[in-house]
mmCIF file of C-alpha atoms in Angstrom:
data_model
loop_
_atom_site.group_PDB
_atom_site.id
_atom_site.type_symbol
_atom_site.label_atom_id
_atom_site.label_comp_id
_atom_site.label_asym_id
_atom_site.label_seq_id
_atom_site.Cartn_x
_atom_site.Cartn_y
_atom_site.Cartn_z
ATOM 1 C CA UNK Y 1 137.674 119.227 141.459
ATOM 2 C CA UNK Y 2 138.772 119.806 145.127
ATOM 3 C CA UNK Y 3 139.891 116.807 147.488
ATOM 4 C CA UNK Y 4 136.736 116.751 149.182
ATOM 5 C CA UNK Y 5 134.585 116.292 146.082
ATOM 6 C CA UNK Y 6 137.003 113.697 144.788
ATOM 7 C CA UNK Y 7 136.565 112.241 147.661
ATOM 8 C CA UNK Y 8 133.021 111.881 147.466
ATOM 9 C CA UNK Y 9 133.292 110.839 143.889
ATOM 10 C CA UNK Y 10 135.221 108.068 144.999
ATOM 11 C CA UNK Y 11 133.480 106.920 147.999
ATOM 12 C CA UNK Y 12 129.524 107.405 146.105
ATOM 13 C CA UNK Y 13 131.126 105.286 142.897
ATOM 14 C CA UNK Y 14 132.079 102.388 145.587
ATOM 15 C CA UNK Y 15 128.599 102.452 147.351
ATOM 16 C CA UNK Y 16 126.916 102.394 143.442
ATOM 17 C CA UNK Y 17 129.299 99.228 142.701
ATOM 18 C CA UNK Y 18 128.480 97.567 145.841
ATOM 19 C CA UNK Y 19 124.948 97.892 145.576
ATOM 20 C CA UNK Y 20 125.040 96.618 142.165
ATOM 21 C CA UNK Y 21 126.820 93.645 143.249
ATOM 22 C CA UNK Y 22 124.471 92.985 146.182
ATOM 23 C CA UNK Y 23 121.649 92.801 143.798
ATOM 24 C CA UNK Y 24 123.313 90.729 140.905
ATOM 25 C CA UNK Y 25 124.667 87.984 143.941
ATOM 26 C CA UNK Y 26 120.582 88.255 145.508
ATOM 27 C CA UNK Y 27 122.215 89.061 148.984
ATOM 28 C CA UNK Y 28 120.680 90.268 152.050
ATOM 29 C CA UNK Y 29 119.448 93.419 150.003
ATOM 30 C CA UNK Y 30 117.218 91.809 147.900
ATOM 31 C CA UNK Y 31 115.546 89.793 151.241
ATOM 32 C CA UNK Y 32 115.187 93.241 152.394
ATOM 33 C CA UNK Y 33 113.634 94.336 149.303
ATOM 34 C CA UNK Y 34 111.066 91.438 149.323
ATOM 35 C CA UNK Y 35 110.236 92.569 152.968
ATOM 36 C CA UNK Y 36 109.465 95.802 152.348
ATOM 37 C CA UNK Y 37 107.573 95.065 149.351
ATOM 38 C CA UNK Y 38 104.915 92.833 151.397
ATOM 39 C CA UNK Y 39 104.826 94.599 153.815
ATOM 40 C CA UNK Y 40 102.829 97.348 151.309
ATOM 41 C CA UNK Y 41 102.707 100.789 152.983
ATOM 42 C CA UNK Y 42 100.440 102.201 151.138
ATOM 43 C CA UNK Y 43 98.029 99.776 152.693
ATOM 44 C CA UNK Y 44 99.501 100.592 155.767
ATOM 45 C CA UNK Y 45 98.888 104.444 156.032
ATOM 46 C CA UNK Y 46 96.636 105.211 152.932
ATOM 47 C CA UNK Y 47 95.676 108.205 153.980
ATOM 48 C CA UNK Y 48 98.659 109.887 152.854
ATOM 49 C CA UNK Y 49 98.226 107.961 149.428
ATOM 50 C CA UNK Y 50 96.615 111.291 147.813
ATOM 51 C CA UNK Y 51 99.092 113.598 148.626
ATOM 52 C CA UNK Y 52 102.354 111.622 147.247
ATOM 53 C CA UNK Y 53 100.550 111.014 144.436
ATOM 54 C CA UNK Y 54 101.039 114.861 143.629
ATOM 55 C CA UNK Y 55 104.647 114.936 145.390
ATOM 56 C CA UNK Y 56 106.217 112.377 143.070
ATOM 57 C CA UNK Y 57 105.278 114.317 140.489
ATOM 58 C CA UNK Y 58 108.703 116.200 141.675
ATOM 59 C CA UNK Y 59 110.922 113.426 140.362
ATOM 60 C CA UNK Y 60 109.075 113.429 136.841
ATOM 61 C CA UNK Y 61 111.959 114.521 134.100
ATOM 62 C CA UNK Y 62 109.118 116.034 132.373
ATOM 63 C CA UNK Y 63 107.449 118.858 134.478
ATOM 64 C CA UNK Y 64 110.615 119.025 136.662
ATOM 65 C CA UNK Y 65 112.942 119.511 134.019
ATOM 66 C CA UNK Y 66 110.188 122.716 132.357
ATOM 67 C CA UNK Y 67 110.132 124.068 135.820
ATOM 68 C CA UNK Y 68 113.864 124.468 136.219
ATOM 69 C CA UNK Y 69 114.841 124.935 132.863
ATOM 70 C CA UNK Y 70 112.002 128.167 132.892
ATOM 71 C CA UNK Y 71 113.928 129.430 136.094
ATOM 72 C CA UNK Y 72 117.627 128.930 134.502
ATOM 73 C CA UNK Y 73 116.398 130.428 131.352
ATOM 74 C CA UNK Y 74 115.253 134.204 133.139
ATOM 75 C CA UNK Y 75 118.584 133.807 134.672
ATOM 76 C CA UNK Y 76 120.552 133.584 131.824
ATOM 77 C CA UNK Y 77 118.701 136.509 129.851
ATOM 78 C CA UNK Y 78 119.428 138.710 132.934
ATOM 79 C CA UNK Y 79 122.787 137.796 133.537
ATOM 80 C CA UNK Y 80 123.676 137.267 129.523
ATOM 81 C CA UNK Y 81 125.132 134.262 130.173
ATOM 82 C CA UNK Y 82 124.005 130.713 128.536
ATOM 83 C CA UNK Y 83 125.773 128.468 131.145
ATOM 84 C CA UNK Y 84 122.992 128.265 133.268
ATOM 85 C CA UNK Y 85 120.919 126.409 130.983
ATOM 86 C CA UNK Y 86 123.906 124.980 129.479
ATOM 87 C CA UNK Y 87 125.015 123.145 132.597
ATOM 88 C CA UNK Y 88 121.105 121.841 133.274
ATOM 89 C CA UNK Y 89 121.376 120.751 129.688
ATOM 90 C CA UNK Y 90 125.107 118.381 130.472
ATOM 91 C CA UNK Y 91 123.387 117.352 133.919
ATOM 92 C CA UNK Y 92 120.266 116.026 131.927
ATOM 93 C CA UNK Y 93 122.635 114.386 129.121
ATOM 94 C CA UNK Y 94 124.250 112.784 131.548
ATOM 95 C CA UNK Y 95 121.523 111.692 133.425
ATOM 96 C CA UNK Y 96 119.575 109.822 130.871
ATOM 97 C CA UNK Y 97 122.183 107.943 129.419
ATOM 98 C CA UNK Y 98 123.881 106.574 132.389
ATOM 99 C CA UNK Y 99 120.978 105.895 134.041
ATOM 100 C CA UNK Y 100 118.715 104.245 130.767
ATOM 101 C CA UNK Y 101 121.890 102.257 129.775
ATOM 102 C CA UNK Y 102 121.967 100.773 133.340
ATOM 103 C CA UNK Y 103 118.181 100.352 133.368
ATOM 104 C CA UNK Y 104 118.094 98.354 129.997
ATOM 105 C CA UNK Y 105 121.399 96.429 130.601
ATOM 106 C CA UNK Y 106 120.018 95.196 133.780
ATOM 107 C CA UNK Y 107 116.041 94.781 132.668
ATOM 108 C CA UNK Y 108 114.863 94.316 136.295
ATOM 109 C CA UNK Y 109 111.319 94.307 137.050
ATOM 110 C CA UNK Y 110 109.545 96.411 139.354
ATOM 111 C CA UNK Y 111 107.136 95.083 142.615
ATOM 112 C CA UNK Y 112 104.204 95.058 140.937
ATOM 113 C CA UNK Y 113 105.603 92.853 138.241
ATOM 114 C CA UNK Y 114 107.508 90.493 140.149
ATOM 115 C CA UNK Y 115 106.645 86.927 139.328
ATOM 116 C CA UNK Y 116 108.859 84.589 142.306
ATOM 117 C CA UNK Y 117 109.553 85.689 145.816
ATOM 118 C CA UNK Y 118 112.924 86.457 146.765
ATOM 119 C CA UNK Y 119 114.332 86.499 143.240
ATOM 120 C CA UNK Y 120 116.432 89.936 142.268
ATOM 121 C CA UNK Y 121 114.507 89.746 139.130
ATOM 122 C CA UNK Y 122 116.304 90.795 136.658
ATOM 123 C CA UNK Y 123 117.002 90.407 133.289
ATOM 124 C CA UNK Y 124 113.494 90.357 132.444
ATOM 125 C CA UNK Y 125 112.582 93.502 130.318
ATOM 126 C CA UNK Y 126 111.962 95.696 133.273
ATOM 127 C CA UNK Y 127 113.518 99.023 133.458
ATOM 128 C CA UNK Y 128 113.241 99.930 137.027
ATOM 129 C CA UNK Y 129 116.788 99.862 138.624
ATOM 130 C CA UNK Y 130 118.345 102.083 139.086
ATOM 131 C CA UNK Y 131 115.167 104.326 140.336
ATOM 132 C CA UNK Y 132 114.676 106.917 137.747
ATOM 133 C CA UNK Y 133 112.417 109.491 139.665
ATOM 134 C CA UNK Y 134 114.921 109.274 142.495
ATOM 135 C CA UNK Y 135 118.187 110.535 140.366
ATOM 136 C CA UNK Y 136 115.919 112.971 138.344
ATOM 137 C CA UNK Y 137 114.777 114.618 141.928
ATOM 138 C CA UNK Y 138 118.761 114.855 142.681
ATOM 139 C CA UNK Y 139 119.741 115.824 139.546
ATOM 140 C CA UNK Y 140 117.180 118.773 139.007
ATOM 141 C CA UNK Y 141 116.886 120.056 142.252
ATOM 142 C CA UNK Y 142 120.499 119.976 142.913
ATOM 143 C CA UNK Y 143 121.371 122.237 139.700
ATOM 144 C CA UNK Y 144 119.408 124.817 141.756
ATOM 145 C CA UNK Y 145 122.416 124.667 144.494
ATOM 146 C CA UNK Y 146 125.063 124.259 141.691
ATOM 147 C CA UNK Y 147 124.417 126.870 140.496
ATOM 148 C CA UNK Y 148 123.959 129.249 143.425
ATOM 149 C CA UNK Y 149 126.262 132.310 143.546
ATOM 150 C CA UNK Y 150 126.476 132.881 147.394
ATOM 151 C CA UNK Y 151 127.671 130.264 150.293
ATOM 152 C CA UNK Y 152 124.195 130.684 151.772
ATOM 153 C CA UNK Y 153 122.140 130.102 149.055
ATOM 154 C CA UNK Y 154 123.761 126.970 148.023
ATOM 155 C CA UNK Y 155 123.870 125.803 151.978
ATOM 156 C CA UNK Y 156 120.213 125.920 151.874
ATOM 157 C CA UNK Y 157 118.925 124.839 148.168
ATOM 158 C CA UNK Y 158 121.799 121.870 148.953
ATOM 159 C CA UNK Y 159 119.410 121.207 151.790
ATOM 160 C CA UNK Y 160 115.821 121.674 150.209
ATOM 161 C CA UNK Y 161 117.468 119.554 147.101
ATOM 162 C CA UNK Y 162 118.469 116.782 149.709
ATOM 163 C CA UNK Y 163 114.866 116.548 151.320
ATOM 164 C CA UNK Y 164 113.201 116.642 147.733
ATOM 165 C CA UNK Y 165 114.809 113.764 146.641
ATOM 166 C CA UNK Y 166 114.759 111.840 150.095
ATOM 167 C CA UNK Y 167 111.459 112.335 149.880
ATOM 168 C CA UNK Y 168 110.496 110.871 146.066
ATOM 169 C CA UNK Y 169 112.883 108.210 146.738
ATOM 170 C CA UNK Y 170 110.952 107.058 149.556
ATOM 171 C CA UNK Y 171 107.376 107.758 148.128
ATOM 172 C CA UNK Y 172 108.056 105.350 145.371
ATOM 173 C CA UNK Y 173 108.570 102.883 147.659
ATOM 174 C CA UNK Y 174 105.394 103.548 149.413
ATOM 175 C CA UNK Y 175 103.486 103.427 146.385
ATOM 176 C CA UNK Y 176 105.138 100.122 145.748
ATOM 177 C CA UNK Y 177 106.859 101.091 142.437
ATOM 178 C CA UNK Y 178 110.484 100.730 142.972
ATOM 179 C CA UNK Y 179 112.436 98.193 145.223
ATOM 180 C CA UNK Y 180 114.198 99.751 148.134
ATOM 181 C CA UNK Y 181 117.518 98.564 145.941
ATOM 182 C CA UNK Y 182 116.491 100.867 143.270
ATOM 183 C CA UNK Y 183 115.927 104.081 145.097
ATOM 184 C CA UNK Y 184 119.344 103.661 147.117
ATOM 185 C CA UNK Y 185 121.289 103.473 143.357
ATOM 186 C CA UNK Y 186 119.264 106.258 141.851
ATOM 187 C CA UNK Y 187 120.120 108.396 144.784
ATOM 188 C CA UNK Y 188 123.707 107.267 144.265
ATOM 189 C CA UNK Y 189 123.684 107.869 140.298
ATOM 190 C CA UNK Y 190 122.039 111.312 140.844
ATOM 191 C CA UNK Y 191 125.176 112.250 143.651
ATOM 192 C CA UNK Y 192 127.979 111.257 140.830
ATOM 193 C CA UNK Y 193 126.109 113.264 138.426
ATOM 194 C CA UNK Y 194 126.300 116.212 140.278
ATOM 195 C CA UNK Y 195 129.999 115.672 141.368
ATOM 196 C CA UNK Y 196 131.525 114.676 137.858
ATOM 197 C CA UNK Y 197 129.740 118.272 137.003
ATOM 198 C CA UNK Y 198 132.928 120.102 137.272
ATOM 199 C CA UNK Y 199 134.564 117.819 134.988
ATOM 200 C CA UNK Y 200 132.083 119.077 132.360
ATOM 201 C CA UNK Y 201 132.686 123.421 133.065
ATOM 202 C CA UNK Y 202 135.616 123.393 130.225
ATOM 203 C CA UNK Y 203 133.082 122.226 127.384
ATOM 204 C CA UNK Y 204 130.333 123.931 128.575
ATOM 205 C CA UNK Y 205 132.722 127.198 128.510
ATOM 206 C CA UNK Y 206 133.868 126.088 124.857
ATOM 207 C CA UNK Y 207 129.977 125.045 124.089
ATOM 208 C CA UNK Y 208 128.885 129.032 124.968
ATOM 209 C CA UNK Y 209 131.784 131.027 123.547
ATOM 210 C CA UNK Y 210 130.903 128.981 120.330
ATOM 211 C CA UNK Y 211 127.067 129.787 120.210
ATOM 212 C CA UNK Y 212 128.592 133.519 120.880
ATOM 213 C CA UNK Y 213 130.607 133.583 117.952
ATOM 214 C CA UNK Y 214 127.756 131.805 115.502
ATOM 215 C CA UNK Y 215 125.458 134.400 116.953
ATOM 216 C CA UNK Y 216 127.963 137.512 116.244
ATOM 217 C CA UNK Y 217 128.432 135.803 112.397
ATOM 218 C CA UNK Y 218 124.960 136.280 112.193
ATOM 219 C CA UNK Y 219 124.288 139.678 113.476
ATOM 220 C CA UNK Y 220 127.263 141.016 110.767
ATOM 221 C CA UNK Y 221 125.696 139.112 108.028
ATOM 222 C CA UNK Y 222 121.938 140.572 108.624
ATOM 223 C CA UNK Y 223 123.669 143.922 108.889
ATOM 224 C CA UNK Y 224 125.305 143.462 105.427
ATOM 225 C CA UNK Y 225 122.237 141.715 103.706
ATOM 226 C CA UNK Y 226 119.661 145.080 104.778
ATOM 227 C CA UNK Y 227 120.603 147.487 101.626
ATOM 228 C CA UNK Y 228 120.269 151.072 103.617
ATOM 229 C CA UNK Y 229 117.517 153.048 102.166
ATOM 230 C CA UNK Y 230 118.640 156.554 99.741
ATOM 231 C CA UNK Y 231 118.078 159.514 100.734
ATOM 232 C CA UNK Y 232 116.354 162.298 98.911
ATOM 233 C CA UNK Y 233 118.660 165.599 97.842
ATOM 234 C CA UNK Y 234 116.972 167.774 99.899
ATOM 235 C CA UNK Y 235 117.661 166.628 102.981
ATOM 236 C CA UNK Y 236 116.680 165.032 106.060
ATOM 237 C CA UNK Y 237 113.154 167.262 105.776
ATOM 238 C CA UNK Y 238 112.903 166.162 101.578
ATOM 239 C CA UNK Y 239 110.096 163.990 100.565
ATOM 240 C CA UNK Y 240 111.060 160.054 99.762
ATOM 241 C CA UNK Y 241 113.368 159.082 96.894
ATOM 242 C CA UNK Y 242 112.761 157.443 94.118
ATOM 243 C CA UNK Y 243 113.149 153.703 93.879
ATOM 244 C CA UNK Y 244 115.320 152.851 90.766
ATOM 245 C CA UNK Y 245 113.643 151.558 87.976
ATOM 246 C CA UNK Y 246 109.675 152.922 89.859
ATOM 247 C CA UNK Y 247 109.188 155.267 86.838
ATOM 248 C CA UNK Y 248 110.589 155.948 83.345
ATOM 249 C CA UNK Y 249 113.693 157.983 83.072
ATOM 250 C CA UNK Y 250 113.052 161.241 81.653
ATOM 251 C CA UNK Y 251 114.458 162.085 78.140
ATOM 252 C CA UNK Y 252 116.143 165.290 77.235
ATOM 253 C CA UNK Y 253 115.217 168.262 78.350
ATOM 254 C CA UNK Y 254 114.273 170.654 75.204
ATOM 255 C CA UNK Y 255 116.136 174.189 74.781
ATOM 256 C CA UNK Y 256 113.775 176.828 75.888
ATOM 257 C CA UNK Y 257 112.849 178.862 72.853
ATOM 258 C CA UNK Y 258 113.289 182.379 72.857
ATOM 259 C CA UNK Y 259 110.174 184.323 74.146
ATOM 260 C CA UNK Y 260 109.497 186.538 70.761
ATOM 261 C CA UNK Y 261 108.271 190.281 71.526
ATOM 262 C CA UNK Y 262 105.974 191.683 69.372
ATOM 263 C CA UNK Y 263 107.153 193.962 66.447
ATOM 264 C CA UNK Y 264 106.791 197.817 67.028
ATOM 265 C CA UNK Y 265 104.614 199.529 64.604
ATOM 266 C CA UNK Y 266 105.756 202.861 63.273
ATOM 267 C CA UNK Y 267 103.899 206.125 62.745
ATOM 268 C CA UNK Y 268 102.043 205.901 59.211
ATOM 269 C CA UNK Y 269 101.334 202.745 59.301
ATOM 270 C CA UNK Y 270 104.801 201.180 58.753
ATOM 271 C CA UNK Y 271 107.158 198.641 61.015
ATOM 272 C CA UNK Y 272 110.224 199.015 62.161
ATOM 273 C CA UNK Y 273 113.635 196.476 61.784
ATOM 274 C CA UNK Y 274 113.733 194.421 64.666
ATOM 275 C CA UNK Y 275 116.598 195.318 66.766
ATOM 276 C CA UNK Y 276 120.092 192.946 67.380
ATOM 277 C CA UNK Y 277 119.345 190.603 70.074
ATOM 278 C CA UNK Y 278 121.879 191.194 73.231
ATOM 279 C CA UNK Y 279 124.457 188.624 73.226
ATOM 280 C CA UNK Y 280 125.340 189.617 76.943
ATOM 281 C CA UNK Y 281 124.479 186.280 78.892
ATOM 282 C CA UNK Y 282 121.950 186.868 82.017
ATOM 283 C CA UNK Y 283 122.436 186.011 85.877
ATOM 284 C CA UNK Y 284 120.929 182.072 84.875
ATOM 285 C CA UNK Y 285 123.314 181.406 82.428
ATOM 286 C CA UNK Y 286 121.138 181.847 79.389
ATOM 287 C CA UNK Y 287 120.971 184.169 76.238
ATOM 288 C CA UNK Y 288 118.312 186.702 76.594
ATOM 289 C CA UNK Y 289 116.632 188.456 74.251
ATOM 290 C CA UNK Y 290 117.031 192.475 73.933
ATOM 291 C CA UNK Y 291 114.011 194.016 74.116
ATOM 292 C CA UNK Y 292 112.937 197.798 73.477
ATOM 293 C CA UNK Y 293 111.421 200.351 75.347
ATOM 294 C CA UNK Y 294 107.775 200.867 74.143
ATOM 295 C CA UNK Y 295 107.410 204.066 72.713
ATOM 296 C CA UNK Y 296 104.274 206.464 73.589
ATOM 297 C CA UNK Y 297 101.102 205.822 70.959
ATOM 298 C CA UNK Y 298 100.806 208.729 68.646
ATOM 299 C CA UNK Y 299 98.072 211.188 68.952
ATOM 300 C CA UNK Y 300 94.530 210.365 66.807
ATOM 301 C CA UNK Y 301 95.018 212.987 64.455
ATOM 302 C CA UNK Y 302 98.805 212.306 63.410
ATOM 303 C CA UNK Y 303 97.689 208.462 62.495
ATOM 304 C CA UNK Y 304 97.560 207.911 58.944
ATOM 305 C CA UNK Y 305 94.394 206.868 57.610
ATOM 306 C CA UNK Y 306 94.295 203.127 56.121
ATOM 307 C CA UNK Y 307 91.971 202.859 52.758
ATOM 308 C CA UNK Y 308 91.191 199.258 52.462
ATOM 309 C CA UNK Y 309 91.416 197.838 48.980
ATOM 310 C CA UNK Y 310 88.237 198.009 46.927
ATOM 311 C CA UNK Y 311 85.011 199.270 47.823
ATOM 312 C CA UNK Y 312 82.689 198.318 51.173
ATOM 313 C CA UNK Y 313 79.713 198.475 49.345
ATOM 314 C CA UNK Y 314 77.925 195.565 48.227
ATOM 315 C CA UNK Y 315 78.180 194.361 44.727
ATOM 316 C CA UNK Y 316 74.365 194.373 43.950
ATOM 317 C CA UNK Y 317 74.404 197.959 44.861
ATOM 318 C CA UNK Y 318 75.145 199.106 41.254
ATOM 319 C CA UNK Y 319 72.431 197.023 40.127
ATOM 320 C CA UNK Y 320 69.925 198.626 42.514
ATOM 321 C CA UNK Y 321 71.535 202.032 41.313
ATOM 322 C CA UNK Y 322 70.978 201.684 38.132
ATOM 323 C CA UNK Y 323 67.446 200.098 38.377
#
């Protein structure tokens, strides 16, 4: 807070007192307010009644507070940064507590309402002073030159801010909702909003490093919770692992048994001992079985005949023989 803006603090808190006063004591303000009131200028120029029908839409919290919030939040995903939206957030906070504790504390009734000429009507279940539209349009628009990052930018949003809520101030008057009492303390309530601000940067600078932090917790917890996938023994080119548990476990594997080679047949007839196996293991670690060179098939003639046992005729051939 420089001495300038305390300055300002100081001098905008005496004007909100004073006009506070002036309306509790039914002074010369609220004459003034009476006057204005029957005078009606929207009966006066109505053909300017359409447009700031649309134009006080500016001092709505509602579709103001979207609009700038929308803007605030592209900022703050480009610049990584929450205090944008952070600050609009305190400004709002602010806004509508001050402001709706005053309103309902007071209970003053709007124009339209009013029930006995020249009374400051309050106290009456109205909720009208200060004017709410009037410190929404500073509040909102004057974020935009808060937060402004060159001297030229805020110069002229400070500017476009000031003539936005000039201008809804004064259109609720026209339209005969608010006193004239009501806009000059809303536009006072919105100005101490926007200079207590600074007052405000070391918990909004608490506020984001602590959503940083929460967010940084969570990012290392997801990271633990996701179980990283296994991958296959062949490599990043083998086919997908496994799941545990997907199939049945294999049981043993069985020994191989020994591939048996047929028994060599001698000349005549006879066979010959099977040879030793070779206990000389092979290249693949296992025992292999010895195995003989075939020898060359003897010649037709040297094979010994086989007789088969009994005779190949039939048995009724004796029968027929001797018959």
């Amino acid at each position: 807070m420089s001495r300038t803006r305390l300055a300002l603090f100081g001098g905008t808190s005496a004007f909100y007192l004073a006009i506070v006063v002036a309306v509790l004591a039914s002074t010369w303000l609220v004459a003034l307010d009476w006057k204005v009131m029957l005078f009606r200028p929207y009966q006066q120029w109505p053909q300017l009644h359409a447009f700031l029908d649309y134009f006080v839409v500016l001092g709505q919290r509602g579709p103001t507070a979207v609009m700038v919030a929308a803007w605030l939040g592209w900022r703050s995903w480009r610049q990584h940064t929450l205090r944008p939206l952070l600050v609009l957030g305190a400004a709002l906070l602010l806004l509508n507590s001050t402001v709706g504790a005053v309103k309902l504390g007071l209970g003053r009734l709007g124009p339209h309402y009013a029930t006995q000429i020249g009374s400051a009507e309050l106290f009456a279940g109205g909720d009208i002073f200060p004017s709410g539209h009037t410190a929404n349009a500073v509040v909102t628009w004057g974020i935009l030159a808060y937060l402004a990052t060159t001297p030229r930018a805020r110069r002229h949003l400070s500017a476009l801010s000031a003539v936005v809520s000039l201008g809804v101030g004064l259109t609720t008057v026209y339209l005969g909702t608010h006193w004239l009492s009501d806009v000059l303390l809303g536009w006072a309530a919105g100005l101490l909003i926007m200079l207590g601000l600074p007052w405000c940067e070391p918990l909004i600078g608490r506020t984001e490093a602590r959503i940083f932090a929460v967010r940084e917790q969570w990012r290392a917890r997801s990271r633990r919770g996701v179980p990283s996938l296994p991958v296959a023994a062949g490599g990043p080119g083998a086919g997908p692992a496994t799941a545990p548990g997907m199939f049945a476990q294999p049981g043993p594997v069985p020994a191989e048994e020994p591939v048996r080679e047929p028994e060599p047949v001698a000349a005549g007839g006879g066979r010959l001992a099977p040879s030793a196996p070779s206990s000389a293991p092979s290249s693949a670690g296992r025992t292999s079985t010895h195995i003989e060179r075939p020898r060359p098939h003897a010649a037709r003639s040297e094979r010994t005949p086989v007789t088969p046992s009994g005779s190949r005729r039939p048995p009724h051939s004796r029968t027929m023989a001797g018959g």
